């Protein structure tokens, strides 16, 4: 595995592969790699000649009161995991090479960026879209891999790819879960033992809502109430940012469930903000 | 010359050339081609294996009170001029293929977009940056050609290219002028005969300012005054949007001229807004 820190060198290396007709799979990450990330890398390995993984804790996508400083970092352990999966290139840029002092460009996807988590994390998806646009231009991948756990992020990125004519395929991979259903996330490491048990209520509540849809309930309002009740029953969940039943592409609220929807929730347990979602078909 | 209307086909065609190791030069235009555009195409022909010219009157970069509807369009005449220069591909997309109903992404270059013309044309450079990002992703050029006449535009695009890691070279070509110095522009066709004569005052006034710098004047304030006096003396100039002496990269106002600057002006003659600039070295 090659470890490259300079964007220009990654760009030239990837371009050489593409010129030889090789397909390039790309898995952008913020490190603190877990089974979710590894499933993306495995999928990229299966579908492409070359796999590039990036680790970059992107300051642009953290709000001023968010967890940028304490976001988990362990490059050596990450690097070993990536290497064990026979990744070809690990791209490890530092902040200064990604954002020069004169940096002043942003990519904004209006509409879908402002819903759900966007209401609680202003600027977050602008930061995501901007860094992903940069990474796409550096790596010029054939396919880029994202986890469904960050569902809104996948919608924002797909919209950006279409709108700005990026020539690549966005591949969304299923959420990987712990045995009790908790979606695996780098932020789970923030949870104390009791909080960790409480966190399982998120998936349990979403699943109950999804089950009710499958059994014929068509009122999104009643489904949301069911999920909220499940979450409220867990005392360590100290805030529910939202429970939402939304359209797959627009993220607009659905009232009557007549087609496949996303059932999504964001909560706080202590200071830790956790999100999860389920695709629910009628 | 191939005329292609579908972005996807241009993308695949250009990619094939790049895969074969051919360099691609790109000249994005809004049509109404004049000697300025043709000089960009000739330069691209000299420096690249393949030349792509686009004609797209980009609605995103026109304000609600601007001249989108009356902007000059003559695709047949343009097409003949482009073909005569042995351009390889003419890209002629229509609005619907560039902007789908769900389109919602924008690229913004803060700072440099807000100065000079940005103060009078809110959203203009956002529209420019967005469409140029799209065109760059469609054409994936080796080099892209822009005229110095739209100096601020070249600064915005260069900043975007660096910030978003576009892998291409931005080439800025000299302003082409009429015999009396007027910078050639598609908007010159709006001018009546007397207005046309009056318009020469723009370059004449900027040149007088530049001359004073060359003769040792170092106060940007006095240079601006000289240019403003020259413009004010021309009765058909009914508004001066700005006269500015600014830094080449940041477009910040300069007070004491100690290095190369841009001396720029924007005026109205009747309803026609005209801009021009000169690079002035000490």
Coordinates of C-alpha atoms in Angstrom, one line a residue:
Chain A
X1 CA 0.0 0.0 0.0
X2 CA 1.3 3.4 -0.9
X3 CA 0.7 6.2 1.7
X4 CA 0.5 9.6 0.0
X5 CA 0.1 12.9 1.7
X6 CA 0.3 15.3 -1.2
X7 CA -2.9 15.9 -3.2
X8 CA -1.0 16.6 -6.4
X9 CA 0.7 13.2 -6.2
X10 CA -2.5 11.3 -5.6
X11 CA -4.0 13.2 -8.5
X12 CA -1.2 12.2 -10.9
X13 CA -1.1 8.6 -9.6
X14 CA -4.8 8.1 -10.0
X15 CA -4.8 9.7 -13.4
X16 CA -2.1 7.3 -14.5
X17 CA -4.3 4.4 -13.5
X18 CA -7.3 5.8 -15.3
X19 CA -5.2 6.4 -18.4
X20 CA -4.3 2.7 -18.4
X21 CA -8.0 1.9 -18.3
X22 CA -8.0 0.8 -14.7
X23 CA -11.1 1.5 -12.6
X24 CA -10.5 3.4 -9.4
X25 CA -12.8 2.9 -6.3
X26 CA -12.7 5.6 -3.6
X27 CA -13.6 5.4 0.0
X28 CA -13.4 8.8 1.7
X29 CA -13.3 8.6 5.5
X30 CA -12.5 10.7 8.6
X31 CA -10.5 7.8 10.1
X32 CA -11.4 6.0 13.3
X33 CA -12.3 3.1 11.1
X34 CA -14.8 0.6 12.0
X35 CA -16.6 -2.3 10.3
X36 CA -18.8 0.1 8.4
X37 CA -15.8 1.7 6.7
X38 CA -14.2 -1.7 6.2
X39 CA -17.3 -3.0 4.4
X40 CA -17.0 0.0 2.0
X41 CA -13.3 -0.8 1.3
X42 CA -14.1 -4.5 0.7
X43 CA -16.9 -3.5 -1.7
X44 CA -14.5 -1.2 -3.6
X45 CA -11.9 -3.9 -3.8
X46 CA -14.4 -6.2 -5.3
X47 CA -15.7 -3.7 -7.9
X48 CA -12.5 -1.9 -9.0
X49 CA -9.0 -2.5 -10.1
X50 CA -7.5 0.1 -7.7
X51 CA -8.9 1.2 -4.3
X52 CA -8.0 4.5 -2.8
X53 CA -9.0 5.3 0.9
X54 CA -8.6 8.8 2.3
X55 CA -8.4 9.8 5.9
X56 CA -9.1 13.4 6.5
X57 CA -10.9 14.9 9.5
X58 CA -12.4 17.8 7.6
X59 CA -12.6 20.9 9.8
X60 CA -15.1 22.5 7.4
X61 CA -17.9 20.1 8.3
X62 CA -17.7 20.7 12.1
X63 CA -19.6 23.5 13.7
X64 CA -17.9 25.8 16.2
X65 CA -19.5 23.9 19.1
X66 CA -19.0 20.4 17.7
X67 CA -16.5 17.7 18.4
X68 CA -13.6 18.5 15.9
X69 CA -10.9 18.5 18.6
X70 CA -12.1 15.3 20.4
X71 CA -13.0 13.4 17.2
X72 CA -11.2 10.1 17.5
X73 CA -7.9 9.8 15.7
X74 CA -5.7 6.8 15.4
X75 CA -3.9 6.8 12.1
X76 CA -1.6 3.9 12.8
X77 CA -4.4 1.5 13.7
X78 CA -6.4 2.8 10.7
X79 CA -3.5 2.4 8.4
X80 CA -3.1 -1.2 9.5
X81 CA -6.7 -2.0 8.9
X82 CA -6.7 -0.4 5.4
X83 CA -3.5 -2.2 4.5
X84 CA -4.8 -5.6 5.6
X85 CA -7.6 -5.2 3.1
X86 CA -5.0 -4.7 0.3
X87 CA -5.9 -1.1 -0.4
X88 CA -3.7 0.3 -3.1
X89 CA -3.4 3.9 -1.9
X90 CA -4.0 5.6 1.5
X91 CA -4.4 9.3 1.0
X92 CA -3.5 11.2 4.2
X93 CA -3.5 14.9 3.5
X94 CA -2.9 17.5 6.2
X95 CA -5.2 20.5 6.7
X96 CA -2.7 23.0 5.2
X97 CA -2.5 21.1 1.9
X98 CA -6.3 20.9 1.7
X99 CA -7.1 24.4 2.8
X100 CA -4.5 27.1 1.9
X101 CA -4.8 30.4 3.8
X102 CA -6.5 31.9 0.7
X103 CA -9.0 29.1 0.4
X104 CA -12.5 30.6 -0.2
X105 CA -14.6 28.3 -2.3
X106 CA -17.6 26.4 -1.1
X107 CA -20.0 24.0 -2.7
X108 CA -23.6 24.2 -1.4
X109 CA -26.5 21.9 -2.2
X110 CA -29.6 23.9 -1.4
X111 CA -32.7 22.2 -0.2
X112 CA -31.6 18.7 0.9
X113 CA -28.8 20.2 3.0
X114 CA -31.2 22.2 5.1
X115 CA -33.5 19.4 6.3
X116 CA -33.0 16.8 9.1
X117 CA -29.5 17.2 10.5
X118 CA -29.1 20.4 8.5
X119 CA -31.4 22.2 10.9
X120 CA -29.1 21.3 13.8
X121 CA -25.8 21.5 12.1
X122 CA -25.7 24.7 10.0
X123 CA -22.9 24.6 7.4
X124 CA -22.2 20.9 8.0
X125 CA -23.3 19.7 4.5
X126 CA -21.6 22.7 2.8
X127 CA -18.4 21.5 4.5
X128 CA -19.1 17.9 3.3
X129 CA -20.0 18.8 -0.2
X130 CA -16.9 21.1 -0.5
X131 CA -14.4 18.5 0.7
X132 CA -16.0 15.7 -1.3
X133 CA -15.8 17.9 -4.5
X134 CA -12.1 18.4 -3.7
X135 CA -11.5 14.7 -3.1
X136 CA -13.4 13.7 -6.2
X137 CA -11.2 16.1 -8.3
X138 CA -8.0 14.7 -6.6
X139 CA -8.9 11.0 -6.9
X140 CA -11.1 11.2 -10.1
X141 CA -12.7 7.8 -9.1
X142 CA -14.8 5.5 -11.2
X143 CA -16.9 4.8 -8.1
X144 CA -17.1 6.4 -4.7
X145 CA -18.5 4.5 -1.6
X146 CA -20.6 5.9 1.2
X147 CA -22.5 4.3 4.0
X148 CA -26.3 4.5 4.2
X149 CA -26.0 5.3 7.9
X150 CA -25.3 8.9 6.9
X151 CA -28.4 8.9 4.6
X152 CA -28.7 12.6 4.2
X153 CA -25.0 12.9 3.3
X154 CA -25.6 10.3 0.5
X155 CA -28.5 12.4 -0.9
X156 CA -26.4 15.6 -0.8
X157 CA -23.5 14.0 -2.5
X158 CA -25.6 12.3 -5.2
X159 CA -27.3 15.6 -5.9
X160 CA -24.0 17.4 -6.2
X161 CA -22.6 14.7 -8.5
X162 CA -25.5 15.0 -10.8
X163 CA -25.7 18.8 -10.7
X164 CA -22.0 19.4 -11.2
X165 CA -21.6 16.6 -13.8
X166 CA -19.0 14.6 -11.8
X167 CA -18.2 11.5 -14.0
X168 CA -18.5 8.8 -11.4
X169 CA -20.9 6.4 -9.7
X170 CA -21.9 7.0 -6.1
X171 CA -22.4 3.6 -4.4
X172 CA -24.4 3.5 -1.2
X173 CA -23.6 0.5 1.1
X174 CA -25.8 -0.9 3.9
X175 CA -25.5 0.2 7.4
X176 CA -23.4 -2.2 9.5
X177 CA -24.8 -2.8 13.0
X178 CA -23.8 -4.1 16.4
X179 CA -25.5 -7.3 17.6
X180 CA -28.2 -5.2 19.4
X181 CA -28.9 -3.2 16.2
X182 CA -26.9 0.0 17.0
X183 CA -25.5 1.4 13.8
X184 CA -21.7 1.3 14.0
X185 CA -20.3 4.8 14.2
X186 CA -17.0 6.4 15.2
X187 CA -18.9 8.4 17.7
X188 CA -20.1 5.3 19.6
X189 CA -16.7 5.3 21.3
X190 CA -17.8 8.4 23.2
X191 CA -20.5 6.4 25.0
X192 CA -20.1 5.1 28.5
X193 CA -21.3 1.5 29.2
X194 CA -24.9 2.5 30.2
X195 CA -25.1 5.0 27.4
X196 CA -24.0 2.3 25.0
X197 CA -26.9 0.0 26.1
X198 CA -29.3 2.9 25.9
X199 CA -28.2 3.7 22.3
X200 CA -29.8 0.5 21.1
X201 CA -33.1 2.2 21.6
X202 CA -32.6 4.2 18.4
X203 CA -32.6 1.2 16.1
X204 CA -35.2 -0.6 18.2
X205 CA -37.6 2.4 17.9
X206 CA -37.0 2.9 14.2
X207 CA -37.5 -0.8 13.6
X208 CA -40.8 -0.7 15.5
X209 CA -41.9 2.2 13.3
X210 CA -40.8 0.3 10.1
X211 CA -42.7 -2.8 11.3
X212 CA -45.9 -0.8 11.7
X213 CA -45.6 0.4 8.1
X214 CA -45.1 -3.1 7.0
X215 CA -48.2 -4.1 8.9
X216 CA -50.3 -1.5 7.0
X217 CA -50.0 1.8 9.0
X218 CA -49.9 4.6 6.4
X219 CA -49.9 7.7 8.6
X220 CA -46.4 9.1 8.8
X221 CA -47.5 11.1 11.9
X222 CA -48.5 7.9 13.8
X223 CA -45.2 6.2 12.8
X224 CA -43.2 9.2 14.0
X225 CA -45.1 9.1 17.3
X226 CA -44.3 5.4 17.8
X227 CA -40.6 6.0 17.2
X228 CA -40.6 9.1 19.5
X229 CA -42.3 7.1 22.2
X230 CA -39.7 4.4 22.0
X231 CA -36.9 6.9 22.2
X232 CA -38.6 8.9 25.0
X233 CA -38.8 5.7 27.1
X234 CA -35.0 5.5 27.2
X235 CA -34.0 7.9 30.0
X236 CA -30.4 8.4 28.9
X237 CA -31.6 9.9 25.6
X238 CA -31.6 13.5 26.8
X239 CA -32.7 15.1 23.5
X240 CA -34.5 14.1 20.3
X241 CA -33.3 16.3 17.5
X242 CA -35.8 14.8 15.1
X243 CA -37.8 11.8 14.1
X244 CA -38.7 12.0 10.4
X245 CA -40.4 10.1 7.6
X246 CA -39.2 11.6 4.4
X247 CA -39.0 11.2 0.6
X248 CA -35.9 9.3 -0.5
X249 CA -34.6 12.0 -2.9
X250 CA -36.0 15.3 -1.7
X251 CA -36.0 14.5 2.1
X252 CA -39.4 16.3 2.2
X253 CA -41.7 15.1 5.0
X254 CA -44.2 12.5 3.9
X255 CA -47.7 12.6 5.4
X256 CA -49.4 9.6 3.8
X257 CA -46.9 6.7 3.2
X258 CA -47.5 5.6 -0.4
X259 CA -44.1 4.6 -1.5
X260 CA -40.7 3.8 -0.1
X261 CA -39.5 6.3 2.5
X262 CA -36.6 6.9 4.9
X263 CA -37.4 6.8 8.6
X264 CA -34.7 8.7 10.3
X265 CA -33.8 9.9 13.8
X266 CA -31.1 12.0 15.5
X267 CA -30.8 12.0 19.3
X268 CA -28.4 13.0 22.0
X269 CA -27.1 10.6 24.7
X270 CA -25.1 12.8 27.1
X271 CA -23.1 15.0 24.8
X272 CA -23.0 12.4 22.0
X273 CA -25.1 13.0 18.9
X274 CA -26.2 9.8 17.2
X275 CA -28.2 9.3 14.0
X276 CA -29.7 6.3 12.3
X277 CA -32.2 5.5 9.6
X278 CA -34.1 2.7 7.8
X279 CA -35.4 2.5 4.3
X280 CA -39.1 1.4 4.6
X281 CA -41.0 0.1 1.6
X282 CA -44.8 -0.2 1.6
Chain B
X1 CA -16.2 19.7 -36.4
X2 CA -18.5 17.6 -34.3
X3 CA -21.5 19.5 -32.8
X4 CA -22.7 17.8 -29.6
X5 CA -25.6 18.8 -27.5
X6 CA -25.6 16.1 -24.8
X7 CA -23.2 16.7 -21.8
X8 CA -22.8 13.0 -21.3
X9 CA -21.6 12.5 -24.9
X10 CA -19.1 15.4 -24.7
X11 CA -17.8 13.9 -21.4
X12 CA -17.3 10.4 -22.9
X13 CA -15.7 11.9 -26.1
X14 CA -13.3 14.1 -24.2
X15 CA -12.4 11.3 -21.8
X16 CA -11.5 9.1 -24.8
X17 CA -9.1 11.7 -26.1
X18 CA -7.5 12.1 -22.7
X19 CA -7.2 8.3 -22.4
X20 CA -5.3 8.3 -25.7
X21 CA -2.9 10.9 -24.2
X22 CA -4.3 13.8 -26.2
X23 CA -4.4 17.2 -24.6
X24 CA -7.8 19.0 -24.7
X25 CA -8.1 22.8 -24.8
X26 CA -11.4 24.3 -23.8
X27 CA -12.9 27.7 -24.6
X28 CA -16.2 28.3 -22.8
X29 CA -18.3 31.0 -24.3
X30 CA -21.8 32.5 -24.3
X31 CA -21.8 32.8 -28.1
X32 CA -22.0 36.1 -30.0
X33 CA -18.4 35.4 -30.9
X34 CA -16.0 38.2 -31.7
X35 CA -12.3 38.5 -32.2
X36 CA -11.7 38.1 -28.5
X37 CA -13.2 34.7 -28.5
X38 CA -11.5 33.7 -31.7
X39 CA -8.1 34.6 -30.3
X40 CA -8.8 32.2 -27.4
X41 CA -9.7 29.4 -29.9
X42 CA -6.6 30.1 -31.9
X43 CA -4.5 29.9 -28.8
X44 CA -6.1 26.7 -27.8
X45 CA -5.6 25.2 -31.2
X46 CA -1.9 26.1 -31.0
X47 CA -1.4 24.6 -27.5
X48 CA -3.6 21.4 -27.6
X49 CA -4.3 18.3 -29.7
X50 CA -8.0 18.8 -29.4
X51 CA -10.1 22.0 -29.0
X52 CA -13.5 22.1 -27.5
X53 CA -15.6 25.3 -27.7
X54 CA -18.9 25.6 -25.7
X55 CA -21.7 28.0 -26.4
X56 CA -24.1 28.3 -23.5
X57 CA -25.9 31.5 -22.4
X58 CA -25.9 30.6 -18.7
X59 CA -29.1 31.8 -17.1
X60 CA -27.5 31.4 -13.6
X61 CA -25.1 34.3 -14.1
X62 CA -27.7 36.9 -15.1
X63 CA -29.6 38.9 -12.4
X64 CA -33.4 39.3 -12.7
X65 CA -33.0 42.8 -14.1
X66 CA -30.2 41.9 -16.5
X67 CA -30.0 41.3 -20.2
X68 CA -30.5 37.5 -20.4
X69 CA -33.4 37.7 -22.8
X70 CA -31.8 40.2 -25.2
X71 CA -28.3 38.8 -24.9
X72 CA -27.2 38.4 -28.6
X73 CA -27.6 34.9 -30.0
X74 CA -26.6 33.7 -33.5
X75 CA -25.6 30.1 -33.3
X76 CA -25.3 29.6 -37.1
X77 CA -22.8 32.5 -37.5
X78 CA -20.9 31.4 -34.4
X79 CA -20.8 27.8 -35.6
X80 CA -19.3 28.9 -38.9
X81 CA -16.6 31.0 -37.2
X82 CA -15.7 28.1 -34.8
X83 CA -15.6 25.6 -37.6
X84 CA -13.4 27.9 -39.7
X85 CA -10.8 27.7 -37.0
X86 CA -10.8 23.9 -37.2
X87 CA -12.2 23.4 -33.7
X88 CA -12.8 19.7 -33.0
X89 CA -15.9 19.8 -30.9
X90 CA -18.6 22.5 -30.5
X91 CA -20.6 21.8 -27.3
X92 CA -24.1 23.3 -27.6
X93 CA -26.1 22.2 -24.5
X94 CA -29.6 23.4 -23.9
X95 CA -30.8 24.8 -20.6
X96 CA -32.8 21.7 -19.6
X97 CA -29.8 19.4 -20.0
X98 CA -27.6 21.7 -17.9
X99 CA -30.1 22.5 -15.2
X100 CA -32.7 19.8 -14.4
X101 CA -35.7 20.8 -12.4
X102 CA -34.1 19.3 -9.2
X103 CA -30.8 21.2 -9.8
X104 CA -29.8 22.8 -6.5
X105 CA -26.0 23.0 -6.3
X106 CA -23.9 26.2 -6.4
X107 CA -20.2 26.9 -6.2
X108 CA -19.3 30.1 -4.5
X109 CA -15.9 31.8 -4.3
X110 CA -16.2 34.1 -1.3
X111 CA -14.2 37.4 -1.2
X112 CA -13.1 37.9 -4.7
X113 CA -16.7 37.4 -6.0
X114 CA -18.0 40.2 -3.8
X115 CA -15.7 43.0 -5.0
X116 CA -15.8 45.2 -8.1
X117 CA -18.7 43.9 -10.4
X118 CA -19.8 41.6 -7.6
X119 CA -21.2 44.7 -5.7
X120 CA -23.4 45.5 -8.7
X121 CA -24.3 42.0 -9.9
X122 CA -25.2 40.0 -6.8
X123 CA -25.0 36.2 -7.6
X124 CA -23.3 36.8 -10.9
X125 CA -20.0 35.1 -10.0
X126 CA -21.8 32.3 -8.2
X127 CA -23.5 31.6 -11.5
X128 CA -20.2 31.8 -13.3
X129 CA -18.3 29.5 -10.9
X130 CA -21.2 27.0 -10.9
X131 CA -21.5 26.7 -14.7
X132 CA -17.7 26.6 -15.1
X133 CA -17.4 23.8 -12.5
X134 CA -20.0 21.9 -14.5
X135 CA -18.3 22.5 -17.8
X136 CA -14.9 21.6 -16.4
X137 CA -16.3 18.3 -15.2
X138 CA -18.0 17.7 -18.6
X139 CA -14.9 18.5 -20.8
X140 CA -12.1 17.6 -18.3
X141 CA -9.8 19.9 -20.2
X142 CA -6.0 20.1 -20.0
X143 CA -6.2 23.9 -20.4
X144 CA -9.1 26.3 -20.3
X145 CA -8.9 29.7 -21.9
X146 CA -10.4 33.0 -20.7
X147 CA -10.0 36.6 -21.7
X148 CA -8.4 39.2 -19.5
X149 CA -11.2 41.6 -20.3
X150 CA -13.3 39.8 -17.7
X151 CA -10.5 40.1 -15.2
X152 CA -12.5 39.5 -12.1
X153 CA -13.9 36.4 -13.7
X154 CA -10.4 35.0 -14.3
X155 CA -9.6 35.6 -10.6
X156 CA -12.7 33.8 -9.4
X157 CA -12.1 30.9 -11.7
X158 CA -8.4 30.5 -10.8
X159 CA -9.3 30.6 -7.1
X160 CA -12.0 27.9 -7.7
X161 CA -9.6 25.7 -9.7
X162 CA -7.0 25.9 -6.9
X163 CA -9.5 25.5 -4.0
X164 CA -11.4 22.6 -5.6
X165 CA -8.3 20.9 -7.0
X166 CA -9.4 20.9 -10.6
X167 CA -6.6 19.3 -12.6
X168 CA -6.2 21.8 -15.4
X169 CA -4.4 25.0 -16.3
X170 CA -6.3 28.3 -16.6
X171 CA -4.8 30.4 -19.4
X172 CA -5.6 34.1 -19.5
X173 CA -5.3 35.8 -22.9
X174 CA -4.9 39.5 -23.7
X175 CA -7.9 41.7 -24.3
X176 CA -8.6 42.3 -28.0
X177 CA -9.5 45.9 -28.8
X178 CA -11.0 47.9 -31.6
X179 CA -8.8 50.5 -33.3
X180 CA -9.9 53.2 -30.9
X181 CA -9.0 51.0 -27.9
X182 CA -12.5 49.8 -26.9
X183 CA -12.3 46.3 -25.5
X184 CA -14.2 44.0 -27.9
X185 CA -17.3 42.6 -26.1
X186 CA -20.6 41.0 -27.2
X187 CA -22.4 43.8 -25.5
X188 CA -20.8 46.4 -27.8
X189 CA -23.5 45.5 -30.3
X190 CA -26.1 47.2 -28.0
X191 CA -24.4 50.6 -28.5
X192 CA -25.8 53.2 -30.9
X193 CA -23.3 55.0 -33.2
X194 CA -22.7 57.9 -30.8
X195 CA -22.6 55.6 -27.8
X196 CA -20.0 53.5 -29.6
X197 CA -17.8 56.6 -30.0
X198 CA -18.3 57.5 -26.4
X199 CA -17.3 54.0 -25.2
X200 CA -13.8 54.6 -26.3
X201 CA -13.5 56.9 -23.3
X202 CA -13.2 53.9 -21.0
X203 CA -9.9 52.6 -22.4
X204 CA -8.7 56.1 -23.0
X205 CA -9.3 57.0 -19.3
X206 CA -7.8 53.8 -18.0
X207 CA -4.7 54.3 -20.2
X208 CA -4.3 57.8 -18.9
X209 CA -4.3 56.4 -15.4
X210 CA -1.9 53.7 -16.3
X211 CA 0.4 56.3 -17.9
X212 CA 0.5 58.3 -14.8
X213 CA 1.6 55.2 -12.8
X214 CA 4.4 54.6 -15.3
X215 CA 5.4 58.3 -14.9
X216 CA 5.8 57.8 -11.1
X217 CA 2.4 58.5 -9.6
X218 CA 2.1 56.1 -6.6
X219 CA -1.2 57.3 -5.1
X220 CA -4.0 55.0 -6.1
X221 CA -6.5 57.6 -5.1
X222 CA -5.1 60.2 -7.5
X223 CA -5.0 57.6 -10.3
X224 CA -8.6 56.7 -9.7
X225 CA -9.5 60.4 -9.8
X226 CA -7.8 60.8 -13.1
X227 CA -9.7 57.9 -14.6
X228 CA -13.0 59.1 -13.1
X229 CA -12.4 62.6 -14.6
X230 CA -11.8 61.1 -18.0
X231 CA -15.0 59.1 -17.8
X232 CA -17.1 62.0 -16.4
X233 CA -16.0 64.1 -19.3
X234 CA -17.9 61.8 -21.6
X235 CA -21.6 62.8 -21.4
X236 CA -23.0 59.6 -22.8
X237 CA -21.5 57.7 -19.8
X238 CA -24.5 58.0 -17.5
X239 CA -23.2 56.0 -14.6
X240 CA -19.8 55.0 -13.2
X241 CA -20.2 51.8 -11.2
X242 CA -16.6 51.9 -10.1
X243 CA -13.1 52.8 -10.9
X244 CA -10.7 50.7 -8.9
X245 CA -7.0 50.0 -8.4
X246 CA -6.7 46.6 -6.9
X247 CA -4.4 43.7 -6.0
X248 CA -4.0 41.1 -8.8
X249 CA -5.1 38.1 -6.7
X250 CA -7.2 39.4 -3.9
X251 CA -8.9 42.3 -5.7
X252 CA -8.4 44.3 -2.5
X253 CA -8.1 48.1 -3.0
X254 CA -4.5 49.3 -3.2
X255 CA -3.7 52.7 -1.7
X256 CA 0.0 53.1 -2.4
X257 CA 1.0 51.5 -5.7
X258 CA 4.1 49.4 -4.9
X259 CA 3.7 46.4 -7.2
X260 CA 1.7 45.4 -10.3
X261 CA -2.0 46.3 -10.0
X262 CA -5.2 46.0 -12.0
X263 CA -6.8 49.3 -12.9
X264 CA -10.5 48.5 -13.7
X265 CA -13.7 50.3 -14.5
X266 CA -17.3 49.6 -15.1
X267 CA -19.7 52.1 -16.6
X268 CA -23.1 52.4 -18.1
X269 CA -23.7 54.0 -21.5
X270 CA -27.5 54.1 -21.9
X271 CA -28.6 50.7 -20.6
X272 CA -25.4 49.0 -21.6
X273 CA -23.0 48.1 -18.9
X274 CA -19.3 47.9 -20.1
X275 CA -16.2 46.9 -18.2
X276 CA -12.5 47.1 -19.0
X277 CA -9.2 46.9 -17.2
X278 CA -5.4 47.2 -17.6
X279 CA -2.6 45.5 -15.8
X280 CA -0.2 48.2 -14.6
X281 CA 3.3 47.5 -13.4
X282 CA 5.4 50.0 -11.5

